[in-house]
Amino acid sequence: MKRIILLAASLALASTAQAAQKLGEVQAQRSPEQVYAAVCGYCHGRNVGPVIRGRGLPAETVEYMVRHGQNAMPAFRPTEVTPAELKALAAWVQTSTADPKEHGR
Amino acid sequence: MTVNLDRRSLLGAGAASAAAVGLGTAAQAKAVLARGVKKADFAGAVAAMRKVVGDEWVFADPEAVAPWRKSYTPDPYGKHVPVGAVCPETAEQVQAIVKIANQFRQPIWPVSTGKNMGYGQTTTAAPGQMILDLKRMNRIISVDPELCTALLEPGVTYRQLKDYLVENNLPLWIDVPTVGPIASPVGNTLDRGVGYTPYGEHFMVQCGMEVVLADGEILRTGMGSTKNPSAWQAFKWGYGPYLDGLFTQSNFGIVTKMGMWLMPAPPVYKPFVIRHKKMEDVARIVEAMRPLRIANIVPNVVLMMGAAYQLAMFKRRGEVWDGAGPITDEAVAKAAEANNLGMWNTYIALYGTEGMIAESEKIVRAAFAAIDGEVLTQEEVGDNPWFHHHATLMQGGLNLDEIGLARWRGAKEGGGGGGLAWFAPVAPAKGSETKGQVELAKEILGKHGFDYTAAFAIGSRELHHIIALLYDKSDPAEEKRADDCYRELVTGFGERGWASYRTGVHAMDLVAQQFGAVNRAFNAKLKDALDPNHILAPGKSGIL
Ligand SMILES: Cc1cc2nc3c(=O)[nH]c(=O)nc-3n(C[C@H](O)[C@H](O)[C@H](O)COP(=O)(O)OP(=O)(O)OC[C@H]3O[C@@H](n4cnc5c(N)ncnc54)[C@H](O)[C@@H]3O)c2cc1C
């Protein structure tokens, strides 16, 4: 039983990468790492979508993909990932190094 | 599988190459204006809306609208494509937009987070609408740790709410649909969605709304309109006719705040899977489960996952089936066996103290031992991605593993897949209902060449048959077949009295027909009274 509680705790911790917002305030601009953890990283690197880090993907391709969604990928609107967040994210993905813990297919 | 990320084909050559990389046919279809709306009206509405929310939050040319056009649902004739999007940040801006919509007769379709995947995302039931995208309104207005309640704006994702609770050390759980990180409590509840903890029936745990009406007035439901609305999130019913239901699966208002109840984190959580080996076992599982659910011995919304659905989450179709036509039960059984899955995999969890759980576990084990069910805990299953996924869901955890479903079919070099339409007919929770439903589903799906990838869910006394119609949206012929197949599912099941609890924008009118003329006329009267210009989401649930 203890193991199950520990599992629950570690799941909870895993979700703290994004700084929480204050009551009554809209979400502030997030860093590329935060957007990746809160959105992209649930599929890319977890066997749902292909790995995108460490492949030198051109930033403009990343931006296009996010806004249009290819095949099974949903599109993400400027209300979800703001234009400023996307610009920083795309540059970050382009220059990112591969994370050996990620798996793609 | 690799994905074709050839930049030139994406950025250079327009529609033809967009189809080639699997953006779907509707992504290129030309959007048409709503009936009676002239180009000048549309331009007038757009200009007026820009003054309200700022130029950068109104989108009206086809390329800028692209993110709102993406959908998994079939749209072979391009009938569901939005013409624009407007993105307010406050309820006052919503009021102003509604006035403009009335003035120019420009219809607007509200979404909260717009991730209604397999039901239409941010596409619309009738053509010519602008999406009223409320994602920017994402304030967590209040959380009461004593009453275990929250009041949220529509754009708050489950992830945002969870982050808030975790960071503030509040021992409260959320309950998520399978795609929690990017979806929202408000959007999901308003479409009467479900999750898998004891708070899984979301509309049941909703409490109080703020609604912008079509005339621009703000209505508060329940206790919210009294001089002291402190019980707004505590008491659902208020006084007089209960109104909240009118704003779910409807087009009678725009919800700008919603209250909800949160489950206190239990001291102990224990998930189980119960495996059965044969397709026909599902009847016995439902019979065993119903009394446990009604008596609340099993307290969560229960999923009985068919093996093909489970396989489709993490496998590509070509890995388990290369025959002609739909995958056979034998092929599914073989792949299930190889992956440590049953033909049916029933996921339940117990919540409470060690003692409470031990007592309930005895009852559950006895009930399923009697029908040859293999009851397994985390320790017994070991490292199993399916168990891990469902154990996450049953404690309101976040993941997007199931999006893999949209890659089951059509995955090939350079892309494919991306087609998913949920067909979800409802029946009473009786084993006798399952046989006919499974047979009919397989017959209709098979006729159109699609696989039976399905699950059953028991909320309390009802059985949801959750059928994922998976197709390759990069193939226009297959998209058309999927559309035809879905229509035949609705009418074929409808003839037997099995109508859907919810549907996608592509079939809203057809599903409304299954509920009869009197009900349609009643909804039409309400619509005329509340929204005489029909500017709010015409076509939603078949209500124009
Ligand atoms: C793999 C997969 C698994 C899924 N599993 C589940 C599941 O377990 N349970 C489930 O319920 N769904 C499930 N879905 C379907 C869907 O993705 C979720 O229901 C999701 O929560 C809906 O999107 P949303 O929350 O962004 O709502 P939105 O898309 O924002 O809203 C849905 C609809 O509600 C209405 N609406 C929204 N906001 C407002 C408003 N403020 N005022 C008036 N009307 C409004 C509109 O008609 C809108 O189109 C799944 C989808 C996929 C692809």
XYZ file of C-alpha atoms and ligand atoms in Angstrom:
702
model
C 0.000 0.000 0.000
C 2.826 2.408 0.837
C 4.142 2.008 -2.697
C 0.845 3.146 -4.096
C 0.826 6.258 -1.975
C 4.398 6.974 -3.008
C 3.405 6.599 -6.632
C 0.604 9.086 -6.137
C 3.003 11.533 -4.522
C 5.543 11.255 -7.310
C 2.854 11.816 -9.943
C 1.836 14.936 -8.117
C 5.411 16.198 -7.922
C 5.984 15.582 -11.607
C 3.375 18.193 -12.390
C 4.987 21.067 -10.527
C 7.324 22.051 -13.356
C 4.893 24.818 -14.198
C 4.682 27.628 -11.661
C 1.102 27.836 -10.497
C -0.854 31.000 -10.997
C -2.339 33.222 -8.313
C -6.048 33.277 -7.585
C -7.928 35.717 -9.793
C -5.059 36.163 -12.247
C -4.687 34.843 -15.760
C -1.785 32.558 -16.492
C 1.478 34.478 -16.973
C 3.799 33.842 -19.883
C 5.520 30.469 -19.510
C 9.092 29.511 -20.343
C 9.754 26.995 -23.158
C 10.525 24.353 -20.530
C 7.180 24.977 -18.856
C 5.211 24.836 -22.109
C 7.045 21.675 -23.128
C 6.255 20.024 -19.783
C 2.625 21.170 -19.695
C 1.722 20.450 -23.316
C 4.201 18.901 -25.817
C 5.969 16.508 -23.462
C 2.849 14.457 -22.721
C 3.073 12.965 -26.221
C 6.505 13.710 -27.685
C 9.015 11.491 -25.943
C 6.340 9.314 -24.372
C 5.668 6.972 -27.267
C 2.569 8.848 -28.384
C 4.272 11.186 -30.865
C 7.780 11.285 -32.317
C 10.738 12.657 -30.374
C 11.280 16.313 -31.309
C 14.161 17.327 -29.053
C 17.747 17.091 -30.210
C 16.840 16.808 -33.890
C 17.626 20.352 -34.916
C 14.087 20.849 -36.194
C 13.886 24.311 -37.768
C 12.016 26.741 -35.536
C 9.645 27.750 -38.319
C 8.658 24.106 -38.875
C 7.922 23.757 -35.182
C 5.765 26.880 -35.270
C 3.870 25.606 -38.291
C 3.280 22.199 -36.701
C 2.000 23.660 -33.458
C -0.508 25.902 -35.209
C -1.718 23.329 -37.755
C -1.324 19.944 -36.090
C -0.097 17.187 -38.370
C -2.089 13.936 -38.590
C -2.895 12.778 -35.056
C -1.454 15.911 -33.486
C -4.028 18.476 -32.372
C -3.407 22.097 -33.408
C -2.632 24.590 -30.630
C -4.198 28.030 -30.906
C -2.571 31.351 -29.974
C -4.919 31.381 -26.962
C -3.330 28.138 -25.703
C 0.308 28.735 -26.550
C 0.705 32.479 -26.999
C 2.658 33.893 -29.939
C 5.492 34.916 -27.593
C 5.534 31.490 -25.920
C 5.580 29.748 -29.290
C 8.456 31.807 -30.624
C 10.584 30.977 -27.599
C 9.473 27.345 -27.624
C 10.312 26.850 -31.297
C 13.796 28.316 -30.848
C 14.288 26.131 -27.791
C 13.210 22.954 -29.624
C 15.556 23.759 -32.515
C 18.605 24.024 -30.282
C 17.562 21.421 -27.683
C 19.626 18.348 -26.955
C 18.107 14.888 -26.912
C 16.834 13.578 -23.586
C 17.824 9.892 -23.310
C 14.774 9.242 -21.133
C 12.447 10.113 -24.009
C 11.098 7.507 -26.420
C 9.269 8.159 -29.628
C 7.420 6.235 -32.244
C 7.495 5.611 -37.712
C 9.097 8.823 -38.737
C 7.215 11.969 -39.531
C 7.779 13.951 -42.645
C 9.075 17.267 -41.472
C 10.118 18.503 -44.860
C 9.935 22.217 -44.457
C 9.491 23.059 -48.108
C 6.440 20.886 -48.509
C 4.919 22.478 -45.435
C 5.692 26.094 -45.900
C 5.895 26.418 -49.640
C 3.222 24.750 -51.620
C -0.129 25.355 -50.001
C -3.166 23.113 -50.031
C -1.976 20.099 -51.986
C 1.037 19.549 -49.797
C -0.988 20.260 -46.676
C -3.213 17.320 -47.631
C -0.140 15.212 -48.233
C 1.116 15.771 -44.700
C -2.211 14.838 -43.211
C -3.823 18.092 -42.236
C -7.157 16.707 -43.444
C -9.514 17.896 -46.123
C -11.466 20.413 -44.043
C -8.200 22.132 -43.145
C -8.140 23.346 -46.729
C -11.862 23.671 -47.382
C -13.068 27.160 -48.085
C -15.123 28.503 -45.219
C -18.520 29.895 -46.207
C -20.457 32.593 -44.391
C -23.620 31.757 -42.466
C -26.927 31.997 -44.285
C -28.087 35.629 -44.531
C -24.705 37.034 -43.518
C -23.117 39.173 -46.247
C -19.410 39.838 -46.644
C -19.967 43.370 -45.390
C -21.719 42.087 -42.246
C -18.833 39.764 -41.507
C -16.313 42.553 -42.101
C -18.359 44.867 -39.865
C -18.492 42.307 -37.068
C -14.753 41.649 -37.322
C -13.927 45.357 -37.210
C -16.198 45.947 -34.203
C -14.775 42.931 -32.362
C -11.234 44.189 -32.928
C -12.166 47.315 -31.028
C -13.303 45.187 -28.085
C -10.459 42.687 -27.732
C -7.666 44.311 -29.749
C -6.530 43.567 -33.305
C -4.305 40.706 -32.255
C -7.177 38.660 -30.773
C -9.489 38.578 -33.776
C -8.678 36.110 -36.558
C -10.464 36.279 -39.881
C -8.261 35.258 -42.775
C -7.983 31.560 -43.647
C -4.330 31.080 -42.672
C -4.802 32.824 -39.323
C -7.877 30.678 -38.603
C -5.976 27.435 -39.341
C -5.540 26.377 -35.680
C -9.335 26.470 -35.186
C -9.971 24.350 -38.297
C -8.150 21.247 -37.145
C -10.431 18.389 -36.150
C -10.325 14.606 -35.893
C -13.977 14.311 -36.915
C -14.937 13.639 -40.539
C -15.937 16.633 -42.634
C -15.727 15.406 -46.232
C -17.800 18.302 -47.564
C -16.164 21.098 -45.545
C -19.409 22.010 -43.752
C -17.984 22.572 -40.310
C -15.198 25.040 -40.938
C -15.221 28.221 -38.827
C -14.823 31.584 -40.592
C -12.977 33.310 -37.788
C -12.155 33.456 -34.102
C -12.490 36.079 -31.398
C -10.724 35.709 -28.070
C -11.956 37.811 -25.143
C -10.252 38.025 -21.766
C -13.198 39.141 -19.590
C -16.948 38.585 -19.224
C -17.511 42.246 -20.134
C -15.769 41.660 -23.446
C -18.003 38.620 -23.980
C -21.047 40.829 -23.408
C -19.781 43.339 -25.953
C -19.088 40.589 -28.509
C -22.602 39.197 -28.084
C -24.056 42.640 -28.856
C -21.924 42.861 -32.018
C -22.956 39.347 -33.057
C -26.611 40.390 -32.743
C -26.042 43.604 -34.643
C -24.411 41.885 -37.624
C -26.225 38.529 -37.225
C -22.819 36.897 -37.125
C -23.074 33.543 -35.265
C -20.450 32.707 -32.627
C -19.606 29.273 -31.221
C -18.198 29.335 -27.669
C -15.437 26.970 -26.594
C -13.603 26.896 -23.286
C -10.324 25.146 -24.097
C -11.514 23.799 -27.454
C -10.043 20.329 -27.101
C -13.242 18.423 -27.764
C -11.206 15.862 -29.675
C -13.253 13.293 -31.566
C -16.298 15.559 -31.142
C -15.164 18.443 -33.347
C -12.526 20.450 -31.429
C -13.071 24.074 -32.524
C -15.140 23.350 -35.605
C -18.864 24.027 -35.676
C -22.139 22.185 -36.343
C -23.463 24.718 -38.865
C -21.204 26.709 -41.226
C -20.194 30.364 -41.128
C -19.525 30.793 -37.406
C -16.760 32.568 -35.579
C -15.270 30.678 -32.663
C -15.695 32.525 -29.384
C -12.474 31.210 -27.888
C -12.549 31.631 -24.089
C -9.135 30.079 -23.356
C -7.655 33.453 -22.396
C -10.235 33.713 -19.599
C -8.323 31.351 -17.356
C -8.603 32.706 -13.841
C -8.990 30.341 -10.926
C -11.349 32.603 -9.021
C -11.544 30.764 -5.739
C -10.790 27.464 -4.085
C -12.401 26.655 -0.726
C -10.333 23.969 1.027
C -13.017 23.451 3.698
C -15.990 22.965 1.423
C -13.705 21.370 -1.198
C -15.024 23.546 -4.029
C -13.611 25.712 -6.799
C -14.918 28.518 -9.008
C -13.269 28.708 -12.412
C -13.271 30.591 -15.664
C -13.695 28.550 -18.862
C -10.058 28.676 -20.005
C -8.601 26.981 -16.903
C -7.166 23.605 -17.950
C -7.160 20.621 -15.614
C -3.399 21.044 -15.546
C -3.657 24.648 -14.352
C -6.047 23.631 -11.581
C -3.892 20.681 -10.547
C -0.755 22.853 -10.460
C -2.567 25.308 -8.222
C -3.678 22.588 -5.788
C -0.257 20.940 -5.667
C 1.676 24.141 -5.252
C -0.599 25.305 -2.444
C -0.483 21.921 -0.699
C -4.231 21.511 -0.860
C -5.138 17.834 -0.387
C -7.852 17.928 -3.028
C -8.151 15.775 -6.144
C -9.372 16.695 -9.560
C -11.214 14.294 -11.846
C -10.065 14.290 -15.460
C -11.360 13.046 -18.776
C -8.646 10.968 -20.453
C -7.080 14.041 -22.028
C -6.779 16.213 -18.910
C -3.631 18.305 -19.496
C -5.062 20.351 -22.370
C -8.828 20.173 -21.664
C -10.897 22.008 -19.064
C -13.360 21.388 -16.248
C -15.741 23.963 -17.746
C -15.638 22.753 -21.375
C -15.829 19.114 -20.387
C -18.668 19.595 -17.912
C -20.680 21.706 -20.356
C -20.520 18.858 -22.866
C -21.458 16.499 -19.987
C -18.155 14.639 -20.131
C -16.861 12.018 -17.717
C -13.787 10.981 -15.763
C -12.852 7.959 -13.677
C -12.652 8.791 -9.965
C -15.726 8.799 -7.683
C -16.344 12.340 -9.040
C -16.367 11.084 -12.617
C -19.864 12.226 -13.565
C -18.875 15.854 -14.012
C -22.240 17.533 -14.261
C -23.210 15.824 -10.996
C -20.373 17.664 -9.200
C -20.922 21.021 -10.919
C -22.331 23.758 -8.672
C -23.347 27.243 -9.831
C -22.728 29.125 -13.076
C -22.350 32.625 -14.418
C -23.781 32.892 -17.932
C -23.732 35.655 -20.524
C -27.092 35.420 -22.301
C -27.721 36.207 -25.961
C -29.148 39.617 -25.015
C -25.935 40.469 -23.182
C -27.384 40.090 -19.647
C -25.444 38.160 -17.011
C -27.342 35.374 -15.253
C -26.118 33.592 -12.149
C -27.650 30.201 -11.396
C -28.286 28.492 -8.044
C -27.523 30.684 -5.032
C -25.312 33.012 -7.098
C -27.952 35.701 -7.637
C -28.836 36.236 -3.945
C -27.572 39.097 -1.781
C -25.164 36.735 -0.061
C -23.925 34.235 -2.634
C -21.617 32.448 -0.172
C -23.519 29.194 -0.757
C -23.096 29.485 -4.559
C -20.668 26.559 -4.708
C -22.305 24.677 -1.838
C -25.928 24.225 -2.991
C -26.704 23.226 -6.536
C -30.430 23.747 -6.832
C -31.156 27.353 -5.812
C -34.872 28.079 -5.984
C -37.502 27.436 -8.636
C -36.757 25.688 -11.923
C -33.233 24.314 -12.007
C -31.426 26.189 -14.774
C -27.870 24.846 -15.013
C -28.843 21.924 -17.241
C -30.077 24.384 -19.862
C -26.516 25.524 -20.461
C -25.016 22.066 -21.030
C -24.891 20.543 -24.536
C -26.851 23.578 -25.629
C -26.630 26.988 -27.251
C -28.705 29.009 -24.789
C -25.874 30.997 -23.177
C -22.130 31.463 -22.760
C -20.806 30.186 -19.447
C -18.179 32.571 -18.062
C -17.767 31.044 -14.577
C -18.506 27.607 -13.208
C -18.424 26.175 -9.708
C -17.425 22.582 -9.022
C -16.821 20.182 -6.179
C -13.423 18.604 -5.538
C -12.806 15.261 -3.883
C -10.731 15.264 -0.684
C -7.626 13.148 -1.251
C -8.295 9.757 0.358
C -5.759 8.347 2.823
C -5.303 5.262 0.644
C -5.917 4.641 -3.038
C -5.852 1.156 -4.527
C -6.399 0.465 -8.241
C -7.272 -2.930 -9.739
C -7.738 -4.500 -13.134
C -10.060 -7.433 -13.681
C -9.259 -9.500 -16.736
C -11.626 -11.670 -18.728
C -10.620 -13.828 -21.652
C -13.662 -13.963 -23.922
C -15.518 -11.359 -25.945
C -18.893 -12.537 -24.610
C -17.735 -12.152 -20.988
C -18.742 -8.491 -21.060
C -22.371 -9.428 -20.296
C -21.322 -11.168 -17.079
C -19.022 -8.303 -16.128
C -21.851 -5.789 -16.399
C -24.135 -8.007 -14.292
C -21.482 -8.322 -11.581
C -20.587 -4.652 -11.660
C -24.053 -3.080 -11.555
C -24.901 -3.933 -7.920
C -21.403 -2.914 -6.809
C -21.782 0.470 -8.495
C -25.329 1.120 -7.297
C -24.349 0.281 -3.703
C -21.185 2.369 -4.174
C -18.901 -0.465 -3.087
C -17.045 0.333 -6.277
C -17.178 4.128 -6.062
C -15.589 5.248 -9.336
C -16.818 5.419 -12.927
C -15.801 2.012 -14.242
C -14.225 1.335 -17.620
C -14.432 -2.083 -19.266
C -11.819 -1.747 -21.954
C -11.942 -4.004 -24.985
C -8.558 -5.411 -25.991
C -8.630 -3.801 -29.449
C -9.130 -0.332 -27.912
C -6.278 -0.971 -25.482
C -3.978 -2.152 -28.258
C -4.874 0.858 -30.410
C -3.613 3.191 -27.675
C -0.004 2.023 -27.848
C 0.330 -0.056 -31.033
C 0.038 0.771 -34.691
C -2.476 -1.349 -36.582
C 0.177 -2.828 -38.854
C 1.921 -4.361 -35.832
C -1.039 -6.625 -35.033
C -3.031 -7.003 -38.234
C -2.140 -7.057 -41.895
C -5.204 -8.885 -43.228
C -7.879 -7.424 -45.470
C -10.910 -5.901 -43.753
C -11.411 -5.264 -40.047
C -9.204 -6.951 -37.480
C -10.614 -10.301 -36.330
C -11.338 -11.308 -32.721
C -8.712 -14.033 -33.076
C -6.019 -11.535 -34.046
C -7.059 -9.254 -31.189
C -6.973 -12.164 -28.722
C -3.509 -13.181 -29.860
C -2.107 -9.672 -29.511
C -3.878 -9.238 -26.166
C -2.316 -12.408 -24.810
C 1.123 -11.304 -25.984
C 0.715 -7.963 -24.217
C -0.624 -9.220 -20.914
C -4.152 -7.995 -21.612
C -7.533 -9.682 -21.327
C -10.202 -9.443 -24.034
C -11.916 -7.214 -21.471
C -9.915 -5.233 -18.940
C -12.091 -3.728 -16.236
C -10.511 -0.959 -14.200
C -11.819 -0.091 -10.742
C -10.307 1.539 -7.671
C -10.989 1.679 -3.961
C -10.537 4.808 -1.878
C -10.526 5.268 1.911
C -8.735 3.865 4.920
C -6.847 0.560 4.835
C -9.716 -1.055 6.742
C -12.449 0.223 4.430
C -10.526 -0.885 1.377
C -9.835 -4.350 2.814
C -13.565 -4.906 3.417
C -14.593 -3.711 -0.038
C -11.808 -5.704 -1.673
C -13.227 -8.918 -0.206
C -16.631 -8.203 -1.724
C -15.170 -7.265 -5.106
C -12.949 -10.337 -5.236
C -15.843 -12.641 -4.389
C -18.081 -11.065 -7.033
C -15.513 -11.507 -9.789
C -14.185 -14.901 -8.676
C -17.744 -16.100 -9.285
C -17.492 -15.127 -12.972
C -13.914 -16.280 -13.646
C -12.453 -12.798 -13.473
C -8.782 -12.421 -12.687
C -8.552 -9.579 -10.122
C -5.077 -8.027 -10.150
C -3.367 -5.295 -8.151
C -0.467 -3.066 -9.131
C 2.029 -5.501 -7.590
C 0.539 -8.446 -9.462
C 0.431 -6.712 -12.835
C 3.951 -5.348 -12.651
C 5.193 -2.931 -15.267
C 2.203 -2.662 -17.599
C 1.629 0.572 -19.540
C -2.139 0.038 -19.701
C -2.458 -0.498 -15.965
C -0.261 2.511 -15.355
C -2.478 4.647 -17.600
C -5.729 3.666 -15.914
C -4.238 3.817 -12.406
C -3.271 7.405 -13.264
C -6.762 8.255 -14.505
C -8.571 6.765 -11.515
C -6.728 9.181 -9.241
C -7.284 12.190 -11.478
C -3.725 12.105 -12.855
C -2.685 13.775 -16.073
C -1.524 12.170 -19.292
C -2.281 12.125 -23.010
C -1.391 8.485 -23.677
C -4.683 7.780 -25.406
C -4.036 10.228 -28.208
C -2.123 7.292 -29.662
C -5.556 6.032 -30.796
C -5.497 8.595 -33.575
C -2.431 6.846 -34.996
C -3.845 3.300 -34.994
C -4.966 3.537 -38.564
C -3.127 4.869 -41.560
C 0.220 5.301 -39.832
C 2.768 5.196 -42.601
C 5.981 6.813 -43.657
C 5.340 10.531 -43.695
C 2.133 10.491 -41.671
C -1.469 9.365 -41.872
C -4.086 8.677 -39.224
C -5.601 11.596 -37.374
C -9.214 10.461 -37.801
C -11.335 9.783 -34.708
C -15.068 10.096 -34.098
C -16.605 8.924 -30.827
C -19.879 7.054 -31.068
C -21.363 6.708 -27.586
C -24.811 5.122 -27.329
C -26.408 4.642 -23.922
C -28.226 1.606 -22.545
C -29.313 0.497 -19.083
C -26.519 -1.279 -17.183
C -27.724 -4.786 -17.948
C -25.587 -7.558 -19.360
C -28.326 -8.495 -21.802
C -27.823 -5.179 -23.629
C -24.189 -5.832 -24.496
C -24.529 -8.744 -26.913
C -26.803 -6.946 -29.369
C -24.754 -3.760 -29.191
C -21.428 -5.461 -29.842
C -22.881 -7.417 -32.761
C -24.512 -4.380 -34.341
C -21.407 -2.226 -33.907
C -19.188 -4.849 -35.510
C -21.623 -5.344 -38.354
C -21.838 -1.649 -39.265
C -18.156 -0.888 -38.698
C -17.162 -4.013 -40.613
C -19.357 -3.108 -43.557
C -17.332 0.087 -43.973
C -14.012 -1.612 -43.302
C -13.400 -0.244 -39.787
C -12.298 -2.040 -36.617
C -14.350 -2.526 -33.471
C -12.190 -0.558 -31.016
C -14.489 -0.004 -28.053
C -15.032 0.101 -24.312
C -18.018 0.124 -22.001
C -18.361 2.444 -19.017
C -20.752 2.215 -16.095
C -21.513 5.489 -14.378
C -24.181 4.236 -12.048
C -27.237 2.607 -13.592
C -26.364 3.248 -17.216
C -24.012 1.681 -19.666
C -22.090 3.848 -22.104
C -20.743 2.022 -25.105
C -17.723 4.076 -26.128
C -16.820 3.236 -29.694
C -13.788 4.914 -31.229
C -14.294 5.096 -34.982
C -10.656 5.312 -36.062
C -9.798 6.213 -39.634
C -7.088 7.748 -41.787
C -7.979 11.384 -42.281
C -5.176 11.918 -44.775
C -7.162 9.721 -47.191
C -10.239 11.631 -48.467
C -12.032 8.432 -49.525
C -11.590 6.949 -46.078
C -12.787 10.164 -44.447
C -15.971 9.943 -46.513
C -16.436 6.290 -45.546
C -16.002 7.194 -41.882
C -18.691 9.844 -42.208
C -21.094 7.370 -43.840
C -20.282 4.722 -41.251
C -20.943 7.085 -38.356
C -24.354 8.016 -39.761
C -25.276 4.391 -40.116
C -24.196 3.718 -36.535
C -26.458 6.529 -35.281
C -29.504 5.380 -37.237
C -28.888 1.645 -36.817
C -28.538 1.946 -33.050
C -31.323 4.533 -32.965
C -33.780 2.045 -34.430
C -33.116 -0.227 -31.469
C -33.621 2.648 -28.993
C -29.923 3.109 -28.300
C -29.270 6.821 -28.663
C -26.057 8.695 -27.918
C -25.267 10.682 -24.785
C -23.200 13.116 -26.846
C -21.921 13.509 -30.381
C -19.610 15.465 -32.654
C -20.402 18.529 -34.742
C -20.719 16.289 -37.815
C -23.775 14.418 -36.498
C -25.605 16.703 -34.085
C -28.782 16.973 -36.098
C -28.953 13.253 -36.771
C -28.580 12.393 -33.093
C -31.211 14.994 -32.160
C -33.601 13.188 -34.495
C -33.275 10.051 -32.361
C -34.812 11.907 -29.427
C -38.038 12.768 -31.245
C -40.050 15.698 -32.591
C -41.576 16.943 -29.332
C -38.187 17.307 -27.695
C -36.795 19.092 -30.728
C -39.728 21.494 -30.837
C -39.346 22.239 -27.121
C -35.665 23.101 -27.569
C -36.540 25.231 -30.597
C -39.062 27.227 -28.526
C -36.482 27.855 -25.832
C -33.990 28.927 -28.481
C -36.408 31.398 -30.066
C -37.172 32.908 -26.691
C -33.573 33.136 -25.451
C -31.706 33.884 -28.669
C -34.164 35.288 -31.224
C -31.418 36.120 -33.724
C -29.909 32.627 -33.414
C -26.410 33.971 -33.000
C -25.217 31.484 -30.362
C -23.779 28.261 -31.800
C -26.560 27.377 -34.249
C -26.633 23.623 -34.808
C -25.336 22.630 -31.362
C -27.205 19.461 -30.344
C -29.373 19.937 -33.425
C -30.803 23.233 -32.146
C -30.712 25.951 -34.795
C -8.099 9.972 -26.761
C -9.240 10.770 -26.242
C -9.820 10.421 -25.034
C -10.911 11.146 -24.535
N -11.447 10.770 -23.333
C -12.503 11.446 -22.836
C -13.061 11.090 -21.582
O -12.565 10.192 -20.909
N -14.139 11.762 -21.138
C -14.675 12.786 -21.853
O -15.647 13.384 -21.385
N -14.163 13.149 -23.032
C -13.090 12.515 -23.554
N -12.550 12.912 -24.766
C -13.229 13.959 -25.539
C -12.761 15.415 -25.272
O -11.418 15.566 -25.701
C -12.944 15.869 -23.830
O -14.289 15.723 -23.453
C -12.537 17.321 -23.574
O -12.603 17.585 -22.192
C -13.450 18.341 -24.282
O -12.703 19.463 -24.616
P -12.636 20.779 -23.723
O -12.597 20.367 -22.297
O -11.536 21.597 -24.255
O -14.066 21.445 -23.992
P -14.464 22.547 -25.165
O -13.955 21.998 -26.427
O -13.953 23.846 -24.716
O -16.003 22.505 -25.042
C -16.795 21.471 -25.546
C -18.110 22.045 -26.093
O -18.905 22.527 -25.010
C -19.532 23.756 -25.358
N -18.948 24.829 -24.546
C -17.662 24.884 -24.107
N -17.465 25.977 -23.373
C -18.622 26.652 -23.341
C -19.036 27.843 -22.684
N -18.185 28.528 -21.910
N -20.314 28.255 -22.826
C -21.188 27.524 -23.577
N -20.849 26.374 -24.198
C -19.576 25.931 -24.084
C -19.265 23.974 -26.836
O -20.300 23.381 -27.579
C -17.949 23.233 -27.026
O -17.756 22.861 -28.373
C -11.439 12.226 -25.277
C -10.834 12.584 -26.486
C -9.746 11.863 -26.966
C -9.125 12.251 -28.269
